Structures are given as structure tokens and as C-alpha cells.
N, CA and C of each residue as an Amber inpcrd file, in Angstrom:
protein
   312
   0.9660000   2.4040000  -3.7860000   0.8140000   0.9670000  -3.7870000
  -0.2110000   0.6340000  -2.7200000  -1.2620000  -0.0510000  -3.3110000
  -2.2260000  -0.4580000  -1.9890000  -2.2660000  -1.9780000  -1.7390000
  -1.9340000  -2.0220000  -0.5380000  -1.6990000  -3.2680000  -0.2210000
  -3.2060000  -3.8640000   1.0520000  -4.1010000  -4.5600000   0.3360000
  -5.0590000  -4.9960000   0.6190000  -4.9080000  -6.2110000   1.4970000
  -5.8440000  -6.5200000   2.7340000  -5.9640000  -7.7500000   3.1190000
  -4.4110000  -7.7350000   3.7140000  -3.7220000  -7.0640000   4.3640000
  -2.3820000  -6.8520000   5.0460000  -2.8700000  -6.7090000   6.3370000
  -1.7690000  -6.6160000   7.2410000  -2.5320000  -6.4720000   8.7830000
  -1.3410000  -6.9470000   9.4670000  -1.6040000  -6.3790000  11.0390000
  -0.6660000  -6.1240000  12.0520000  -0.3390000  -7.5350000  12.3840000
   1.0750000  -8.0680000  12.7610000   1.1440000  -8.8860000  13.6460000
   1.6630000  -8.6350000  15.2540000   0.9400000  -9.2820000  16.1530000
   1.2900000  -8.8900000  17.7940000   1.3610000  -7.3230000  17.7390000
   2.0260000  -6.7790000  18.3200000   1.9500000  -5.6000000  18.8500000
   2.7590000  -4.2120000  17.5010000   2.5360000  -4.6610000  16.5230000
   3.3790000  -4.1630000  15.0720000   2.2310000  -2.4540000  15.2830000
   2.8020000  -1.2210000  15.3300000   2.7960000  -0.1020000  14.9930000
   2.1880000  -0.2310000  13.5410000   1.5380000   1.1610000  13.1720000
   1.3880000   1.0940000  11.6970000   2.3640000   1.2220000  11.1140000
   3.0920000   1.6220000  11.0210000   4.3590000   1.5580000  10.1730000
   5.3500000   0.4510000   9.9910000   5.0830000  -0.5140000  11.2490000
   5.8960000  -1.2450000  11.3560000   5.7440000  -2.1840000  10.2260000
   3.9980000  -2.4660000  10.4070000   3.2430000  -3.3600000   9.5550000
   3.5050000  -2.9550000   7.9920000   3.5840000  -1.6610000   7.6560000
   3.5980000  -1.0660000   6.4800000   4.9090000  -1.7860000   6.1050000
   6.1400000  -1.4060000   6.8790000   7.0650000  -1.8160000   6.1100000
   7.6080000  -3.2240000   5.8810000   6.7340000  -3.9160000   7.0720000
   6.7420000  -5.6220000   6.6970000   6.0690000  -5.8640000   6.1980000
   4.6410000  -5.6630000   5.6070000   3.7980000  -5.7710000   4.5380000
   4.6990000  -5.7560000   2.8410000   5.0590000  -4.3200000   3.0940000
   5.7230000  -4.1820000   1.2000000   7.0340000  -4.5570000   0.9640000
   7.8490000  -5.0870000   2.3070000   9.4200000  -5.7980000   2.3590000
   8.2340000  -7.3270000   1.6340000   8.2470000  -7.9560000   2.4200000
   6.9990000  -9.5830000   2.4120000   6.5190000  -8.9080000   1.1620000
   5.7300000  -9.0220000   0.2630000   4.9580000  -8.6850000  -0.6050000
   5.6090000  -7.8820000  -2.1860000   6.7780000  -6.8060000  -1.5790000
   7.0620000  -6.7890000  -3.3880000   8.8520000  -6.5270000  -3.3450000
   9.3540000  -7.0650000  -1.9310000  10.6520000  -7.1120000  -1.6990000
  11.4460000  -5.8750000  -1.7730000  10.4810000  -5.1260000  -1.5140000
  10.9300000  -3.3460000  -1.1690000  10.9700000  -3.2130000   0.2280000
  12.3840000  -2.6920000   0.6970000  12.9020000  -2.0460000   2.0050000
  13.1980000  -1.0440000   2.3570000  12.0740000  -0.3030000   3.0010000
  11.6970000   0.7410000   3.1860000  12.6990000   1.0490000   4.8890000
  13.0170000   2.2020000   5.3130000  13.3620000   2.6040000   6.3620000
  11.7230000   3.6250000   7.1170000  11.6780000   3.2080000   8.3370000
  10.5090000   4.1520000   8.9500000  10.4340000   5.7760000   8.6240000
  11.7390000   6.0980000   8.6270000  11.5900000   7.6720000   8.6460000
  10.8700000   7.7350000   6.3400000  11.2360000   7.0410000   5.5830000
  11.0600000   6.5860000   4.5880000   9.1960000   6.7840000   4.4160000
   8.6200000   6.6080000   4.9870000   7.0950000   6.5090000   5.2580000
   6.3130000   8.1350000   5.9450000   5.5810000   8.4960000   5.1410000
   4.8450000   9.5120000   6.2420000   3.6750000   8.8670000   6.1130000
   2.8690000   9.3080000   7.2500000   1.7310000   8.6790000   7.5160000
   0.7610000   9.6260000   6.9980000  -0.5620000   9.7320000   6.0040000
  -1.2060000  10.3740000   5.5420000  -2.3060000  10.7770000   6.4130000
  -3.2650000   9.4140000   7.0120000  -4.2940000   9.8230000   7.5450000
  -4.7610000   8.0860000   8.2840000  -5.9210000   8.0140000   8.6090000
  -6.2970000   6.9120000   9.2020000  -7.8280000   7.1720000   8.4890000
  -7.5200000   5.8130000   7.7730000  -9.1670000   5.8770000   7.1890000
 -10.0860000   4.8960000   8.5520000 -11.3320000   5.0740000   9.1140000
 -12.2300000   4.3830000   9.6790000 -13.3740000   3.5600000   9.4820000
 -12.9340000   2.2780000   8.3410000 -13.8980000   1.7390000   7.9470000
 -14.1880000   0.4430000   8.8960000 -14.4660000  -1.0080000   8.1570000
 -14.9360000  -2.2360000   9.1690000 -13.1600000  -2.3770000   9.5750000
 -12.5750000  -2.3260000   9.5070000 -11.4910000  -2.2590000   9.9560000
 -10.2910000  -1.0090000   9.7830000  -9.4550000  -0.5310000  10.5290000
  -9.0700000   0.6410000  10.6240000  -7.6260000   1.1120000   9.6110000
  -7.4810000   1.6080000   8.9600000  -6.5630000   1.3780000   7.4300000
  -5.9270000   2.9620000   7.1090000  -4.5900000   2.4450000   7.4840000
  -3.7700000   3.4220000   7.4870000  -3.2550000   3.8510000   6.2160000
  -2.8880000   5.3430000   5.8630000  -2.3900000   5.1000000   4.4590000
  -1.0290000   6.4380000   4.4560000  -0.3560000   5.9310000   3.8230000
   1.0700000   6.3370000   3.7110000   2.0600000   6.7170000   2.4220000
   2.5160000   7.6580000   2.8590000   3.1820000   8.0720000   1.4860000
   4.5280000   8.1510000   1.2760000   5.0240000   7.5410000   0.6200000
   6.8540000   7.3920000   0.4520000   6.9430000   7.8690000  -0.8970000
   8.4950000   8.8080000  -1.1780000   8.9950000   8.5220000  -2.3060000
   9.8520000   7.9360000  -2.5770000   9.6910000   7.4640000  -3.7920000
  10.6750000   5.4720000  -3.9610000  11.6000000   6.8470000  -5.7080000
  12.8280000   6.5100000  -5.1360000  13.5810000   6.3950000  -6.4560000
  13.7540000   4.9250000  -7.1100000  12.3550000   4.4490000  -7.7100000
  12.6850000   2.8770000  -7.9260000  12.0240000   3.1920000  -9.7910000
  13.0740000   2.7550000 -10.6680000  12.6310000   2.7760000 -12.3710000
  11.8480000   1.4680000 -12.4580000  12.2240000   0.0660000 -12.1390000
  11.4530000  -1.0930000 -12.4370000  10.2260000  -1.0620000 -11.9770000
   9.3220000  -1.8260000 -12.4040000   8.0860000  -2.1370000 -12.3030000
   8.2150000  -3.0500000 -10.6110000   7.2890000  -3.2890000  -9.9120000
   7.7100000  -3.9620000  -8.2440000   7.3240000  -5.4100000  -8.7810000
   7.7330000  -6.2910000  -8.3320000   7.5050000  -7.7710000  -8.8040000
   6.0910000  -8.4800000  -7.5310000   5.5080000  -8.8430000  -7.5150000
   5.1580000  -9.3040000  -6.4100000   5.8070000 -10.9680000  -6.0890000
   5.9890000 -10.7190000  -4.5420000   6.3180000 -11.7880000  -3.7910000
   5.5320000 -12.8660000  -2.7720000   6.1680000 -13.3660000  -2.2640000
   5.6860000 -13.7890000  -0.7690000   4.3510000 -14.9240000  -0.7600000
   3.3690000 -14.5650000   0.1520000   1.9660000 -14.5870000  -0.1800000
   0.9110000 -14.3580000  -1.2150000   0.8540000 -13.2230000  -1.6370000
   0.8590000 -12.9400000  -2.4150000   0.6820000 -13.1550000  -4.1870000
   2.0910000 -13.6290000  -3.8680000   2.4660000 -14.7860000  -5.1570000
   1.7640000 -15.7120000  -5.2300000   2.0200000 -16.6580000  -4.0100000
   1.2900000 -17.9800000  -4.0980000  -0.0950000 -18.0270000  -4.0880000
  -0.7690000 -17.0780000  -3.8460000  -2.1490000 -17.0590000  -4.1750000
  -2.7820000 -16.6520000  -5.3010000  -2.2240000 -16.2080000  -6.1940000
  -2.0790000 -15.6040000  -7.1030000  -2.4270000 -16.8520000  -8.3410000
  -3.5580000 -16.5180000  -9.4000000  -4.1620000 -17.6490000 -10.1790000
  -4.6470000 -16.8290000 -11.6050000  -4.9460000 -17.1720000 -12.5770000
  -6.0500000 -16.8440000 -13.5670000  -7.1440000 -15.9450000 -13.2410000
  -7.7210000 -16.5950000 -11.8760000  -8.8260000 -15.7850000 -11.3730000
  -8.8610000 -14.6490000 -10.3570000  -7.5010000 -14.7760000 -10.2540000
  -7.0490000 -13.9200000  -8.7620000  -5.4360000 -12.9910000  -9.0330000
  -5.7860000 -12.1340000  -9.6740000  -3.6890000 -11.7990000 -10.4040000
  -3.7680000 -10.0870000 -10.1160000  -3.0130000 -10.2910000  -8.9790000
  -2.7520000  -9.2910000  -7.9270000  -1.0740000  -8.5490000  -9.1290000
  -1.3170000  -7.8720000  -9.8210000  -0.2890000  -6.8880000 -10.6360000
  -0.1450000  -5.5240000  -9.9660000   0.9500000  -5.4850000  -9.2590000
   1.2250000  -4.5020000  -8.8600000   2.1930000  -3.6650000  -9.7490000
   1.8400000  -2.4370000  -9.7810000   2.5050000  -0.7950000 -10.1430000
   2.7770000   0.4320000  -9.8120000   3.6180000   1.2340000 -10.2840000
   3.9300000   2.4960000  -9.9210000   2.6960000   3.4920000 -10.1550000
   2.1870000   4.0790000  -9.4600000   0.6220000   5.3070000 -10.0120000
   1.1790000   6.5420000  -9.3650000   1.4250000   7.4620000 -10.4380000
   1.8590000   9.0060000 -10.1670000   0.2660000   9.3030000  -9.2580000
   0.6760000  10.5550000  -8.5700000  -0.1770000  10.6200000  -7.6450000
  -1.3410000  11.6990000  -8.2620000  -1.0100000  12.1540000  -9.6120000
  -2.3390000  13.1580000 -10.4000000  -3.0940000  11.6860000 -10.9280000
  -3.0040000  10.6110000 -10.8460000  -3.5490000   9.5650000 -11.8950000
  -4.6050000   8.7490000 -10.2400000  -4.2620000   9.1670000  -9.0670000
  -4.9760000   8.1750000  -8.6530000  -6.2850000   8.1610000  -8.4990000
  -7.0590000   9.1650000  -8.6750000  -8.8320000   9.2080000  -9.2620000
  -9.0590000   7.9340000 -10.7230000  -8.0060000   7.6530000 -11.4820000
  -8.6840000   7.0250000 -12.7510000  -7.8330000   5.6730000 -12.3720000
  -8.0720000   5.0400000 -10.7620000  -7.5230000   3.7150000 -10.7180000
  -8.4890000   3.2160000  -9.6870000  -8.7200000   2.0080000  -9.7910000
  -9.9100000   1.4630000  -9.0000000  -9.5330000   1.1210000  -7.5270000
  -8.8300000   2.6580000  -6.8090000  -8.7530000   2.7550000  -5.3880000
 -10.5270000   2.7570000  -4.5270000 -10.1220000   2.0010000  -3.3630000
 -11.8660000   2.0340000  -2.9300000 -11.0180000   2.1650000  -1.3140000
 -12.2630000   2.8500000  -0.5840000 -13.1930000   4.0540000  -1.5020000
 -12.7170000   4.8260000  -2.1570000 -13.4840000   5.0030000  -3.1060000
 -12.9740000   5.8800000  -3.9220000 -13.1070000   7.8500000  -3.7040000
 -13.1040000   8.1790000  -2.3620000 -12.9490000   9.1720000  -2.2040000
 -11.7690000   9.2650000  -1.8050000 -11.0410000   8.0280000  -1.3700000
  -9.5410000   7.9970000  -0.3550000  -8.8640000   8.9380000  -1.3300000
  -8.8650000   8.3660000  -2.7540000  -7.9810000   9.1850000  -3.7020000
  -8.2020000  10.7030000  -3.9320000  -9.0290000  11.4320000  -3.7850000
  -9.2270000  12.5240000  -3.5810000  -8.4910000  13.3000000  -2.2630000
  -8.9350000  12.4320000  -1.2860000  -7.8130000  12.6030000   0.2790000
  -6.5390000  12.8800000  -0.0990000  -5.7450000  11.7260000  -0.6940000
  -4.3080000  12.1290000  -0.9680000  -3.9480000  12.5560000  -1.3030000
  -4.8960000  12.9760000  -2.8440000  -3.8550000  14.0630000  -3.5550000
  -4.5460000  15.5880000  -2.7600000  -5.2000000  15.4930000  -1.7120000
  -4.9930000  16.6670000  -1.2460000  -4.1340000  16.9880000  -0.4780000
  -3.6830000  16.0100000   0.3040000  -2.8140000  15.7060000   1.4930000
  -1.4730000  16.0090000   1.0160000  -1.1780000  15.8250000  -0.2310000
   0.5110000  15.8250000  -0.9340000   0.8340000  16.8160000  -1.4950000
């Protein structure tokens, strides 16, 4: 799940942010140990990326923010992506996806 345009508040750890990002956003409650941390990408801003496994069958709903911004022109659909599929999804950069599935 990539959660774009997310970000730390006050003194929030990456993880911390991670798991108040996707609690806020698709009402999934994650525990810290729940999260490994993959790598630290270094672009105009610094973007952590993380890997959990979710025993979750439903599709994630989006919430929060999110939601309300959410229009015709702007429709943020979030989903489950097995991790052999993430080269044929419009992750950017698009080398990140190559990273992970090496990393896993």
C-alpha cells in the first residue's frame, strides 16, 4: 500500500507515522513490531518504505482525508498488490519496485 503525500507529525518516528498514516487513511491497525522497515528511499523528501503481512480478505476502504478529497478528478482506490505484481503497477520510482521484491 503506498501511501503518498503522508508525513510526520512533531517528533513521530517512521513507524510511528506509518502506522498513523494507514490507521487515519484505510482504518487498519497495525502494531509496530507488525511493520519491518525495508529501506529509506532519498528523494526531495526522505520516504520510508515498509513491509507488513496483513491477514486481511476485504478490499481496504479509504478513510479520513483522504476521503474527503477524493473527486471525479482525484479517486485515490486503494488495494491489495501481491508482491511478484509490483513492477506492473504505477509505483514511482519505478525502480523502488524492483528494491522490494528484492528485499522480501
Amino acid at each position: 500500500m503506498e501511501l503518498k503525500g503522508s508525513g510526520a507529525k512533531g517528533n513521530e518516528t517512521p513507524v510511528e507515522t506509518a502506522i498513523r498514516e494507514i490507521n487515519e487513511e484505510l482504518s487498519i491497525q497495525l502494531k509496530p513490531a507488525a511493520l519491518n522497515q525495508l529501506f529509506e528511499y532519498k528523494s526531495q523528501e526522505d520516504e520510508h518504505f515498509f513491509y507488513a503481512e496483513i491477514s486481511f480478505i476485504a478490499a481496504p476502504e479509504i478513510s479520513g482525508e483522504e476521503k474527503e478529497r477524493s473527486n471525479n478528478a482525484n479517486v485515490y482506490q486503494p488495494g491489495w498488490v501481491a508482491v511478484k505484481d509490483l513492477t506492473q503497477i504505477n509505483l514511482m520510482p519505478p525502480k523502488i519496485a524492483c528494491k522490494i521484491i528484492n528485499l522480501i
